[in-house]
Amino acid sequence: MSNTNSRLLLFAFFAVALAIASGSLFGQAFYGSVVGTITDPSSAALRGATVALTNVATGERRQTMSGSGGEYQFLNLVPGMYRVEVEQAGFKKATRENIEVNVSGTVRADMAMEIGAATQTVEVEATAPLLKTEDANLSQVVTTRAVEELPVNGRNLLNLAALVPGVVPQGTTSGNAITGKNIFAAGNYQIGGGMANQGAVYYDGVPANSALGNLVNMVPSPDAISEFRVQTNSNNAEYGRYSGGVINISSKSGSNQFHGSAYEYFRNTKLNANNFFSNATGQGRTPFHQNQYGLTGSGPIKKNRLFFFVGWEGFRSRQGNNYFGTVPLPEMYTGDFSGYKNASGAVIPIYDPLTQCGTGNNALCPGGVEAAAYSAGPARQPFPNNIIPASRFNSVAAKILAFPLEALPNQPGQAFTHLLNYSTTCTLGGNNDQENSRFDYAASDRLRVFGRYSRWHSENVPCAPMHNGIYANDPYAPEQFTTTQAVAGVTYLLTPSMILDVRASYVRFPYIRAESFENISLSKTFGFPAYMDQQIPVIHSGPGTSIPSFGISGYTTASGLHILSSEDDYLLTPNLSWIKGKHTLKFGADWRDMQNGYYQTFDGGTFNFTNNITAQNGLNPGASGNALASMLLGFGGPINGSSGSETAFSRPWESLHYQGYYGQDTWQATPRLTVTAGVRWEIPGVWRERYNRVASFDPHELNPALTGIQVNGQPIYGAVDFANTSQMPHEGMMREHFRLISPRLGIAYRLNDKTVIRSAGGIYYLPSNLQFSVAPWAQTINSYGTQWLATVDGGVTPYSSLSDPFPNGFISTPGNQPHDRAQSLLVGGGLGNIPLGFLRYPYQEQWNFTVQRQLPGGAALEVAYAGSKGVHLPTGGLQADFLPRQYLSLGSALNNQVPNPFYGLVKTGTLSAPTVTQAQLLLPFPEYTSVSEAYADVFDSTYHALQMKVEKRFTNGGTVLAAYTFSKLMSDVASLTGWLDQNAGSPGYLTSLQDPGNLRAEKALATFDSRSRLVLSYAIDLPFGPGHKFLNGANGFEKRLVGGWSASGISTFQEGLPIALTATGTAMGPGYGRRPNVVPGCQKTTSGPAQSRLNNWFNVSCFTVPAAYTLGNESATDPVLRTAGINNFDFSLLKKTPINERFNLEFRGEIFNVFNRVQFGPPNNSVTTAANPTTGFVTTQVNQPRLVQLALRLLF
């Protein structure tokens, strides 16, 4: 989106703001609080007045006295409508009705008394409190009316967080039903410049975030909640263990009246539009059937004392999904590659790896050099007529392909290349069931107790896109999630000015993903050696052997991943509030114990194939060779130093203990000035494992397994230290942090009755060790792969084939071995997800300055500058064992084979061969193939934003909100949970470090930077029927026909996200990525409508592949190129018809993507010189085509 479009969005915001202001559109973590000042007719403070507060719905009543400055406060109030009554001798009784208390909000209700008899009553008019006068954070309430009526695709209420300035949905967060992987993505938002998916979600004051990944494990039904608040900047000291913002959800509770509902939401194929690419290929609409239904009931068990709410919701969805891929031509299975052509129609030759020059009996390569040093030109002879003789077929490969591994083509695909020559329909969706029950007990005026039990079970529908029984990976894999949450809370008034609140919760969250064909025989099914059947079940702590994962570069394959997870979280949060004059002091603690058992692996192993072995030159394959041809010969490709692996896995039981303590003072310095100051102390905890199967890496310690061995004349450093040993005398993966202090300060000043100025700031520490990849289960000592060495020289010559991929057998997990034995096992492999010593803890600084102004017509305008800075931000996978940059100048000589000093000591991997590459011995830790840091602390981010909103609330509950954000987010680290963004609106790929020795060069626009975003939401009554402007006098049938109509909608306009380009070519060793070179002066962008640019989203000629062993000059994300933006309208029309005095029937029709706008997916981002490049091609639609949903609700 251009700057011109950004200005148009800004103009549109002000246009909407003017409309809202004119009124022309038809006419604490969980608790809230009420504050105010009592004055006499001269505006002097009135001390000693009796102030009573009553919950209108439940009849609960509290009482206090006004202080010396006339001030009063009521804390820890359940969200709802309240009434304030004030009495004082010599004054009329003053009453103020309809005071709305929102979740985590403070309402000011000042009362001016009139002289007179106490038997007289003065009613003070109440209006919706839009000016936020008592606290300085940036937040927005999503009201009950908005939750009930706004059209939400899939009824995922967290989607409504996107209505708020400073919130940008990521990946599959919005617009899809909550089944399958989208459960994990439900909370995947970038809030206030924080890292995506790192915010906190609270449900009735307790966190709903999982320990692993910070994923949201509970998304309540909209019919079970009353409202929620999105807090995007500078929250007070009550909140910790998050970055960015907080979403605070309040559940529904019972009242003194019985209420209930029965409902169903219905969708069908015939109501929907077709996918853009289905239309383009002449395919009809995919099947779509969805039903969402439920029951709720609430009311009193004992009036004014005991109340209940119960609800159940079922969800059933079956949605056809178009699956596109590229599969081999039928004749290729017989070895005939004569039809394998490039885009110009020229045959791409297949070369015989056994004719490699400089090996065996073959002549030396041109220039008289060995094969490993030759990358300049052809090094092999092609197969005659591009046909591989059947006699050369590997028997295992033949059985794998005959399984069948691939489907046959059913589309012509692109001319000559046959790309995208396969399509099918996969059924997605699944089943959800959710139960919620809550009980509230007002035992006395001083004691209130509540409890809630929720259970949410979801399972998705798996798909085998090749119709061979092998499930694909996300989002097609079979998965089951179940969340059980129990919450209890006690609020006790020790004195009228001192309140104790204690909250406790328990959450259980098991997750299962099954693989295809569990407990199969690899030898009988595919012809693998019998030892694989015998040994694989022994080295796994999970279930038996399943279908391996086969990856064939250039072709679409399906493979499943087996995951078993079970998490148990315990929480206790005591809080004490003390009102002392103009000060409200609050102290509290936050104790969390999180436990998890986790298993994840490909039970049958992984086998990868590339074109290297059948290219004209294995070191520089270019536009020759074919991965399927390599597979037919039984040889894999050089991927990360090996061609696959079989992973031994010990299922660790891990735990993390978090502690947070805070104190804060809210000082009402004057009736116009409120200052909130607080501090939070956090002990974030570290991952521990029941049997101490966790470790860290000490780069300065001599490796005890290699004593006496030298490389390049130097002893060998780098040792793995296990927990609770003399080298690592503590229990966790790393030493714990005890000095995390986070100050918070906020100031709110009422300039006058219509203008408020606010400013705030604070420090916020991220959730600890929240990535999946940093938990103990992911460490090499618990997840150790025996490597398949199909080639040990980068693809120059074959080494071992599919017929005997693991000739030395398998290695058990080092974590189950004695310490010395484990050190020896680890040598020669890659160390994955291991922390390096004591790490600095990541945090975010936030600040804001805000002006809010009441506008004519009862609206309010808020303009804010919001900023944040991420410090010591983490990432997984930062390579510590990378080749120093000065050695890149050696070029292809880095691949020269030299004697291996570790030969005989290593049993698996490239270091088990007699020779190794020269590059391996130049690494900082040559005894390992890689050392991947689990929790690098070297990245940062900066965020600056102009955030504006205009809001108007109507007396009947209607609301209109316009929110605009203009921002810039710079970072040198991408999302920690980018895997949630696959096939979604964000680029779907993370930036990879190009030069791990120069991290400053990685600073660029963040992959989730959204420069300009405008959201308009509204839920309003239409002005027809009794009590409205038009047809006010209607009665009888006419009254039923024209009355009760309301409309709601959400319109979203957002600029696209930055594109991160990669480049193919010669790998430069662990840690190095590849980015292209930019052609100077070249126009990167292409012009024309989006549909005309699907095959050239950007000017590919502006980018070139860098020469071998050199770095590209493209930035981590391109400063100009962006994905398609959002231009979407959702609309709902609702008709409520009374049946009798107690029952109402409500019919609604909802349309999502009203104008059927297409949001195209990200383009292919790989700049390459290989055959059949699709760089710059867009082949996916990430939003849903127009969908229509009908609903019927019975209310009483």
PDB file of C-alpha atoms in Angstrom, residues 828-1047:
ATOM      1  CA  GLY A 828      29.820 -35.357  16.183  1.00  0.00           C
ATOM      2  CA  GLY A 829      26.214 -34.229  16.107  1.00  0.00           C
ATOM      3  CA  GLY A 830      24.429 -30.932  16.212  1.00  0.00           C
ATOM      4  CA  LEU A 831      23.527 -29.368  19.532  1.00  0.00           C
ATOM      5  CA  GLY A 832      20.009 -28.038  19.230  1.00  0.00           C
ATOM      6  CA  ASN A 833      18.162 -25.616  21.485  1.00  0.00           C
ATOM      7  CA  ILE A 834      20.742 -25.286  24.201  1.00  0.00           C
ATOM      8  CA  PRO A 835      21.320 -22.112  26.249  1.00  0.00           C
ATOM      9  CA  LEU A 836      24.770 -20.583  26.527  1.00  0.00           C
ATOM     10  CA  GLY A 837      25.474 -19.724  30.131  1.00  0.00           C
ATOM     11  CA  PHE A 838      23.666 -16.950  31.990  1.00  0.00           C
ATOM     12  CA  LEU A 839      21.383 -15.000  29.687  1.00  0.00           C
ATOM     13  CA  ARG A 840      20.078 -11.481  29.973  1.00  0.00           C
ATOM     14  CA  TYR A 841      16.323 -11.443  30.408  1.00  0.00           C
ATOM     15  CA  PRO A 842      14.139  -9.955  27.624  1.00  0.00           C
ATOM     16  CA  TYR A 843      11.842  -7.067  28.374  1.00  0.00           C
ATOM     17  CA  GLN A 844       9.837  -4.307  26.743  1.00  0.00           C
ATOM     18  CA  GLU A 845       9.759  -0.638  27.648  1.00  0.00           C
ATOM     19  CA  GLN A 846       6.436   1.103  26.957  1.00  0.00           C
ATOM     20  CA  TRP A 847       5.299   4.694  27.100  1.00  0.00           C
ATOM     21  CA  ASN A 848       2.430   6.836  25.857  1.00  0.00           C
ATOM     22  CA  PHE A 849       1.094  10.387  25.818  1.00  0.00           C
ATOM     23  CA  THR A 850      -2.628  10.767  25.247  1.00  0.00           C
ATOM     24  CA  VAL A 851      -5.205  13.511  24.869  1.00  0.00           C
ATOM     25  CA  GLN A 852      -8.892  12.635  25.065  1.00  0.00           C
ATOM     26  CA  ARG A 853     -11.662  15.097  24.258  1.00  0.00           C
ATOM     27  CA  GLN A 854     -15.409  14.873  24.520  1.00  0.00           C
ATOM     28  CA  LEU A 855     -17.032  15.874  21.228  1.00  0.00           C
ATOM     29  CA  PRO A 856     -20.462  17.242  20.425  1.00  0.00           C
ATOM     30  CA  GLY A 857     -23.077  14.545  20.156  1.00  0.00           C
ATOM     31  CA  GLY A 858     -21.775  12.549  23.110  1.00  0.00           C
ATOM     32  CA  ALA A 859     -18.751  11.087  21.348  1.00  0.00           C
ATOM     33  CA  ALA A 860     -15.131  11.099  22.489  1.00  0.00           C
ATOM     34  CA  LEU A 861     -11.946  11.506  20.480  1.00  0.00           C
ATOM     35  CA  GLU A 862      -8.652  10.063  21.698  1.00  0.00           C
ATOM     36  CA  VAL A 863      -5.290  10.822  20.102  1.00  0.00           C
ATOM     37  CA  ALA A 864      -2.248   9.021  21.458  1.00  0.00           C
ATOM     38  CA  TYR A 865       1.409   8.607  20.763  1.00  0.00           C
ATOM     39  CA  ALA A 866       2.437   5.104  21.814  1.00  0.00           C
ATOM     40  CA  GLY A 867       5.992   3.852  21.819  1.00  0.00           C
ATOM     41  CA  SER A 868       7.864   0.786  22.896  1.00  0.00           C
ATOM     42  CA  LYS A 869      11.332  -0.711  22.781  1.00  0.00           C
ATOM     43  CA  GLY A 870      12.151  -4.399  23.001  1.00  0.00           C
ATOM     44  CA  VAL A 871      15.451  -5.181  24.732  1.00  0.00           C
ATOM     45  CA  HIS A 872      17.395  -8.485  24.794  1.00  0.00           C
ATOM     46  CA  LEU A 873      14.645 -10.070  22.719  1.00  0.00           C
ATOM     47  CA  PRO A 874      14.953 -13.810  22.265  1.00  0.00           C
ATOM     48  CA  THR A 875      14.972 -16.076  19.285  1.00  0.00           C
ATOM     49  CA  GLY A 876      15.473 -19.770  18.840  1.00  0.00           C
ATOM     50  CA  GLY A 877      18.072 -21.279  16.587  1.00  0.00           C
ATOM     51  CA  LEU A 878      20.780 -18.611  16.607  1.00  0.00           C
ATOM     52  CA  GLN A 879      23.904 -20.422  15.479  1.00  0.00           C
ATOM     53  CA  ALA A 880      26.948 -20.185  17.749  1.00  0.00           C
ATOM     54  CA  ASP A 881      29.036 -22.587  15.652  1.00  0.00           C
ATOM     55  CA  PHE A 882      29.213 -20.562  12.441  1.00  0.00           C
ATOM     56  CA  LEU A 883      32.139 -20.249  10.070  1.00  0.00           C
ATOM     57  CA  PRO A 884      34.023 -16.996  10.738  1.00  0.00           C
ATOM     58  CA  ARG A 885      33.383 -14.663   7.855  1.00  0.00           C
ATOM     59  CA  GLN A 886      37.060 -14.289   6.901  1.00  0.00           C
ATOM     60  CA  TYR A 887      37.118 -17.913   5.760  1.00  0.00           C
ATOM     61  CA  LEU A 888      34.398 -17.392   3.144  1.00  0.00           C
ATOM     62  CA  SER A 889      37.119 -16.106   0.815  1.00  0.00           C
ATOM     63  CA  LEU A 890      38.423 -19.687   0.537  1.00  0.00           C
ATOM     64  CA  GLY A 891      35.396 -20.404  -1.643  1.00  0.00           C
ATOM     65  CA  SER A 892      35.018 -23.959  -2.914  1.00  0.00           C
ATOM     66  CA  ALA A 893      38.217 -24.971  -1.131  1.00  0.00           C
ATOM     67  CA  LEU A 894      36.088 -25.090   2.001  1.00  0.00           C
ATOM     68  CA  ASN A 895      34.660 -28.343   0.619  1.00  0.00           C
ATOM     69  CA  ASN A 896      38.035 -30.035   0.298  1.00  0.00           C
ATOM     70  CA  GLN A 897      38.082 -33.336   2.151  1.00  0.00           C
ATOM     71  CA  VAL A 898      40.733 -33.513   4.873  1.00  0.00           C
ATOM     72  CA  PRO A 899      41.506 -36.173   7.491  1.00  0.00           C
ATOM     73  CA  ASN A 900      38.925 -36.320  10.255  1.00  0.00           C
ATOM     74  CA  PRO A 901      40.516 -35.994  13.728  1.00  0.00           C
ATOM     75  CA  PHE A 902      37.341 -37.411  15.298  1.00  0.00           C
ATOM     76  CA  TYR A 903      37.187 -40.547  13.159  1.00  0.00           C
ATOM     77  CA  GLY A 904      36.530 -43.581  15.326  1.00  0.00           C
ATOM     78  CA  LEU A 905      35.121 -41.512  18.178  1.00  0.00           C
ATOM     79  CA  VAL A 906      31.859 -40.545  16.465  1.00  0.00           C
ATOM     80  CA  LYS A 907      29.198 -43.105  15.565  1.00  0.00           C
ATOM     81  CA  THR A 908      26.797 -41.021  13.483  1.00  0.00           C
ATOM     82  CA  GLY A 909      26.698 -37.958  11.285  1.00  0.00           C
ATOM     83  CA  THR A 910      29.219 -36.445   8.928  1.00  0.00           C
ATOM     84  CA  LEU A 911      31.965 -36.643  11.567  1.00  0.00           C
ATOM     85  CA  SER A 912      31.792 -40.424  11.573  1.00  0.00           C
ATOM     86  CA  ALA A 913      33.433 -40.551   8.099  1.00  0.00           C
ATOM     87  CA  PRO A 914      37.232 -40.840   7.595  1.00  0.00           C
ATOM     88  CA  THR A 915      37.354 -37.366   6.082  1.00  0.00           C
ATOM     89  CA  VAL A 916      35.540 -34.102   6.668  1.00  0.00           C
ATOM     90  CA  THR A 917      35.372 -30.810   4.856  1.00  0.00           C
ATOM     91  CA  GLN A 918      37.947 -28.141   5.510  1.00  0.00           C
ATOM     92  CA  ALA A 919      35.094 -25.854   6.594  1.00  0.00           C
ATOM     93  CA  GLN A 920      34.154 -28.196   9.453  1.00  0.00           C
ATOM     94  CA  LEU A 921      37.563 -27.846  11.067  1.00  0.00           C
ATOM     95  CA  LEU A 922      37.435 -24.048  10.839  1.00  0.00           C
ATOM     96  CA  LEU A 923      34.293 -23.820  12.965  1.00  0.00           C
ATOM     97  CA  PRO A 924      34.622 -22.446  16.523  1.00  0.00           C
ATOM     98  CA  PHE A 925      33.443 -25.835  17.823  1.00  0.00           C
ATOM     99  CA  PRO A 926      34.573 -28.300  15.154  1.00  0.00           C
ATOM    100  CA  GLU A 927      33.473 -31.329  17.164  1.00  0.00           C
ATOM    101  CA  TYR A 928      29.835 -30.404  16.489  1.00  0.00           C
ATOM    102  CA  THR A 929      28.027 -29.898  13.197  1.00  0.00           C
ATOM    103  CA  SER A 930      26.100 -27.000  14.746  1.00  0.00           C
ATOM    104  CA  VAL A 931      25.414 -25.348  18.087  1.00  0.00           C
ATOM    105  CA  SER A 932      21.990 -23.775  18.083  1.00  0.00           C
ATOM    106  CA  GLU A 933      21.235 -21.401  20.950  1.00  0.00           C
ATOM    107  CA  ALA A 934      17.914 -21.965  22.650  1.00  0.00           C
ATOM    108  CA  TYR A 935      17.326 -18.470  23.894  1.00  0.00           C
ATOM    109  CA  ALA A 936      19.636 -15.906  22.338  1.00  0.00           C
ATOM    110  CA  ASP A 937      19.306 -12.509  24.026  1.00  0.00           C
ATOM    111  CA  VAL A 938      20.880 -10.205  21.449  1.00  0.00           C
ATOM    112  CA  PHE A 939      17.959  -8.678  19.540  1.00  0.00           C
ATOM    113  CA  ASP A 940      15.824  -5.573  19.941  1.00  0.00           C
ATOM    114  CA  SER A 941      12.903  -3.689  18.436  1.00  0.00           C
ATOM    115  CA  THR A 942      11.486  -0.163  18.298  1.00  0.00           C
ATOM    116  CA  TYR A 943       7.871   0.876  17.786  1.00  0.00           C
ATOM    117  CA  HIS A 944       6.339   4.297  17.275  1.00  0.00           C
ATOM    118  CA  ALA A 945       2.653   4.803  16.594  1.00  0.00           C
ATOM    119  CA  LEU A 946      -0.007   7.430  16.189  1.00  0.00           C
ATOM    120  CA  GLN A 947      -3.176   5.859  17.566  1.00  0.00           C
ATOM    121  CA  MET A 948      -6.556   7.534  17.258  1.00  0.00           C
ATOM    122  CA  LYS A 949     -10.075   6.488  18.044  1.00  0.00           C
ATOM    123  CA  VAL A 950     -13.520   8.019  18.099  1.00  0.00           C
ATOM    124  CA  GLU A 951     -16.208   6.298  20.138  1.00  0.00           C
ATOM    125  CA  LYS A 952     -19.872   6.934  20.728  1.00  0.00           C
ATOM    126  CA  ARG A 953     -22.124   4.896  22.993  1.00  0.00           C
ATOM    127  CA  PHE A 954     -25.884   5.246  22.856  1.00  0.00           C
ATOM    128  CA  THR A 955     -28.241   5.071  25.810  1.00  0.00           C
ATOM    129  CA  ASN A 956     -29.799   1.901  24.409  1.00  0.00           C
ATOM    130  CA  GLY A 957     -26.450   0.150  24.418  1.00  0.00           C
ATOM    131  CA  GLY A 958     -25.499   0.815  20.829  1.00  0.00           C
ATOM    132  CA  THR A 959     -21.896   1.642  20.049  1.00  0.00           C
ATOM    133  CA  VAL A 960     -19.774   3.018  17.216  1.00  0.00           C
ATOM    134  CA  LEU A 961     -15.981   2.879  17.243  1.00  0.00           C
ATOM    135  CA  ALA A 962     -13.478   4.071  14.661  1.00  0.00           C
ATOM    136  CA  ALA A 963      -9.842   3.124  15.334  1.00  0.00           C
ATOM    137  CA  TYR A 964      -6.820   4.182  13.289  1.00  0.00           C
ATOM    138  CA  THR A 965      -3.159   3.294  13.756  1.00  0.00           C
ATOM    139  CA  PHE A 966      -0.196   4.672  11.822  1.00  0.00           C
ATOM    140  CA  SER A 967       2.956   2.955  13.007  1.00  0.00           C
ATOM    141  CA  LYS A 968       6.447   1.725  12.273  1.00  0.00           C
ATOM    142  CA  LEU A 969       7.920  -1.379  13.845  1.00  0.00           C
ATOM    143  CA  MET A 970      11.615  -2.106  13.361  1.00  0.00           C
ATOM    144  CA  SER A 971      13.250  -5.283  14.602  1.00  0.00           C
ATOM    145  CA  ASP A 972      16.120  -7.652  13.976  1.00  0.00           C
ATOM    146  CA  VAL A 973      14.180 -10.697  15.144  1.00  0.00           C
ATOM    147  CA  ALA A 974      11.005 -12.183  13.745  1.00  0.00           C
ATOM    148  CA  SER A 975       8.061 -13.729  15.537  1.00  0.00           C
ATOM    149  CA  LEU A 976       8.780 -16.516  18.002  1.00  0.00           C
ATOM    150  CA  THR A 977       5.708 -18.367  16.790  1.00  0.00           C
ATOM    151  CA  GLY A 978       5.879 -17.739  13.066  1.00  0.00           C
ATOM    152  CA  TRP A 979       4.763 -21.306  12.426  1.00  0.00           C
ATOM    153  CA  LEU A 980       1.270 -20.072  13.315  1.00  0.00           C
ATOM    154  CA  ASP A 981       1.419 -17.745  10.299  1.00  0.00           C
ATOM    155  CA  GLN A 982       1.683 -20.477   7.665  1.00  0.00           C
ATOM    156  CA  ASN A 983      -0.650 -19.934   4.698  1.00  0.00           C
ATOM    157  CA  ALA A 984      -1.879 -16.723   6.239  1.00  0.00           C
ATOM    158  CA  GLY A 985      -1.891 -12.993   5.713  1.00  0.00           C
ATOM    159  CA  SER A 986       1.583 -12.499   7.063  1.00  0.00           C
ATOM    160  CA  PRO A 987       4.468 -13.549   4.845  1.00  0.00           C
ATOM    161  CA  GLY A 988       4.372 -17.063   6.236  1.00  0.00           C
ATOM    162  CA  TYR A 989       8.131 -17.213   6.503  1.00  0.00           C
ATOM    163  CA  LEU A 990      10.568 -15.808   9.007  1.00  0.00           C
ATOM    164  CA  THR A 991      13.592 -13.786   8.129  1.00  0.00           C
ATOM    165  CA  SER A 992      16.733 -15.869   8.508  1.00  0.00           C
ATOM    166  CA  LEU A 993      19.984 -14.355   9.608  1.00  0.00           C
ATOM    167  CA  GLN A 994      22.276 -13.837   6.673  1.00  0.00           C
ATOM    168  CA  ASP A 995      25.430 -13.181   8.675  1.00  0.00           C
ATOM    169  CA  PRO A 996      25.379 -14.422  12.291  1.00  0.00           C
ATOM    170  CA  GLY A 997      28.553 -12.437  12.905  1.00  0.00           C
ATOM    171  CA  ASN A 998      26.909  -9.109  12.041  1.00  0.00           C
ATOM    172  CA  LEU A 999      23.535  -8.926  13.743  1.00  0.00           C
ATOM    173  CA  ARG A1000      23.284  -5.160  13.301  1.00  0.00           C
ATOM    174  CA  ALA A1001      22.730  -5.761   9.602  1.00  0.00           C
ATOM    175  CA  GLU A1002      19.494  -7.599  10.437  1.00  0.00           C
ATOM    176  CA  LYS A1003      17.623  -4.516  11.706  1.00  0.00           C
ATOM    177  CA  ALA A1004      14.771  -3.805   9.291  1.00  0.00           C
ATOM    178  CA  LEU A1005      11.015  -3.482   9.163  1.00  0.00           C
ATOM    179  CA  ALA A1006       9.544  -6.311  11.209  1.00  0.00           C
ATOM    180  CA  THR A1007       7.784  -9.049   9.279  1.00  0.00           C
ATOM    181  CA  PHE A1008       4.590  -8.110  11.145  1.00  0.00           C
ATOM    182  CA  ASP A1009       4.880  -4.336  10.660  1.00  0.00           C
ATOM    183  CA  SER A1010       1.550  -2.915   9.526  1.00  0.00           C
ATOM    184  CA  ARG A1011       2.068   0.726   8.688  1.00  0.00           C
ATOM    185  CA  SER A1012      -1.526   1.836   8.378  1.00  0.00           C
ATOM    186  CA  ARG A1013      -4.690   0.245   9.751  1.00  0.00           C
ATOM    187  CA  LEU A1014      -8.277   1.537  10.037  1.00  0.00           C
ATOM    188  CA  VAL A1015     -11.137  -0.391  11.646  1.00  0.00           C
ATOM    189  CA  LEU A1016     -14.735   0.814  11.866  1.00  0.00           C
ATOM    190  CA  SER A1017     -17.145  -1.163  14.041  1.00  0.00           C
ATOM    191  CA  TYR A1018     -20.747  -0.437  14.933  1.00  0.00           C
ATOM    192  CA  ALA A1019     -23.763  -2.058  16.580  1.00  0.00           C
ATOM    193  CA  ILE A1020     -26.785   0.215  16.399  1.00  0.00           C
ATOM    194  CA  ASP A1021     -30.578   0.121  16.425  1.00  0.00           C
ATOM    195  CA  LEU A1022     -32.293   1.090  13.201  1.00  0.00           C
ATOM    196  CA  PRO A1023     -34.684   4.050  13.738  1.00  0.00           C
ATOM    197  CA  PHE A1024     -37.930   2.249  12.941  1.00  0.00           C
ATOM    198  CA  GLY A1025     -40.851   1.322  15.132  1.00  0.00           C
ATOM    199  CA  PRO A1026     -42.088   2.405  18.557  1.00  0.00           C
ATOM    200  CA  GLY A1027     -39.645   4.635  20.416  1.00  0.00           C
ATOM    201  CA  HIS A1028     -37.783   5.544  17.233  1.00  0.00           C
ATOM    202  CA  LYS A1029     -37.829   8.366  14.724  1.00  0.00           C
ATOM    203  CA  PHE A1030     -39.719   6.593  11.964  1.00  0.00           C
ATOM    204  CA  LEU A1031     -43.024   4.712  12.246  1.00  0.00           C
ATOM    205  CA  ASN A1032     -43.184   5.485  15.936  1.00  0.00           C
ATOM    206  CA  GLY A1033     -46.937   4.976  16.023  1.00  0.00           C
ATOM    207  CA  ALA A1034     -46.947   1.523  14.503  1.00  0.00           C
ATOM    208  CA  ASN A1035     -48.958  -1.144  16.324  1.00  0.00           C
ATOM    209  CA  GLY A1036     -50.210  -4.677  15.846  1.00  0.00           C
ATOM    210  CA  PHE A1037     -48.667  -6.581  12.969  1.00  0.00           C
ATOM    211  CA  GLU A1038     -47.035  -3.426  11.609  1.00  0.00           C
ATOM    212  CA  LYS A1039     -45.309  -2.920  14.953  1.00  0.00           C
ATOM    213  CA  ARG A1040     -43.907  -6.442  14.876  1.00  0.00           C
ATOM    214  CA  LEU A1041     -42.773  -6.000  11.304  1.00  0.00           C
ATOM    215  CA  VAL A1042     -40.969  -2.658  11.481  1.00  0.00           C
ATOM    216  CA  GLY A1043     -39.691  -2.701  15.058  1.00  0.00           C
ATOM    217  CA  GLY A1044     -36.716  -4.479  16.594  1.00  0.00           C
ATOM    218  CA  TRP A1045     -34.226  -4.047  13.731  1.00  0.00           C
ATOM    219  CA  SER A1046     -30.554  -3.416  14.357  1.00  0.00           C
ATOM    220  CA  ALA A1047     -27.410  -3.459  12.228  1.00  0.00           C
TER     221      ALA A1047
END
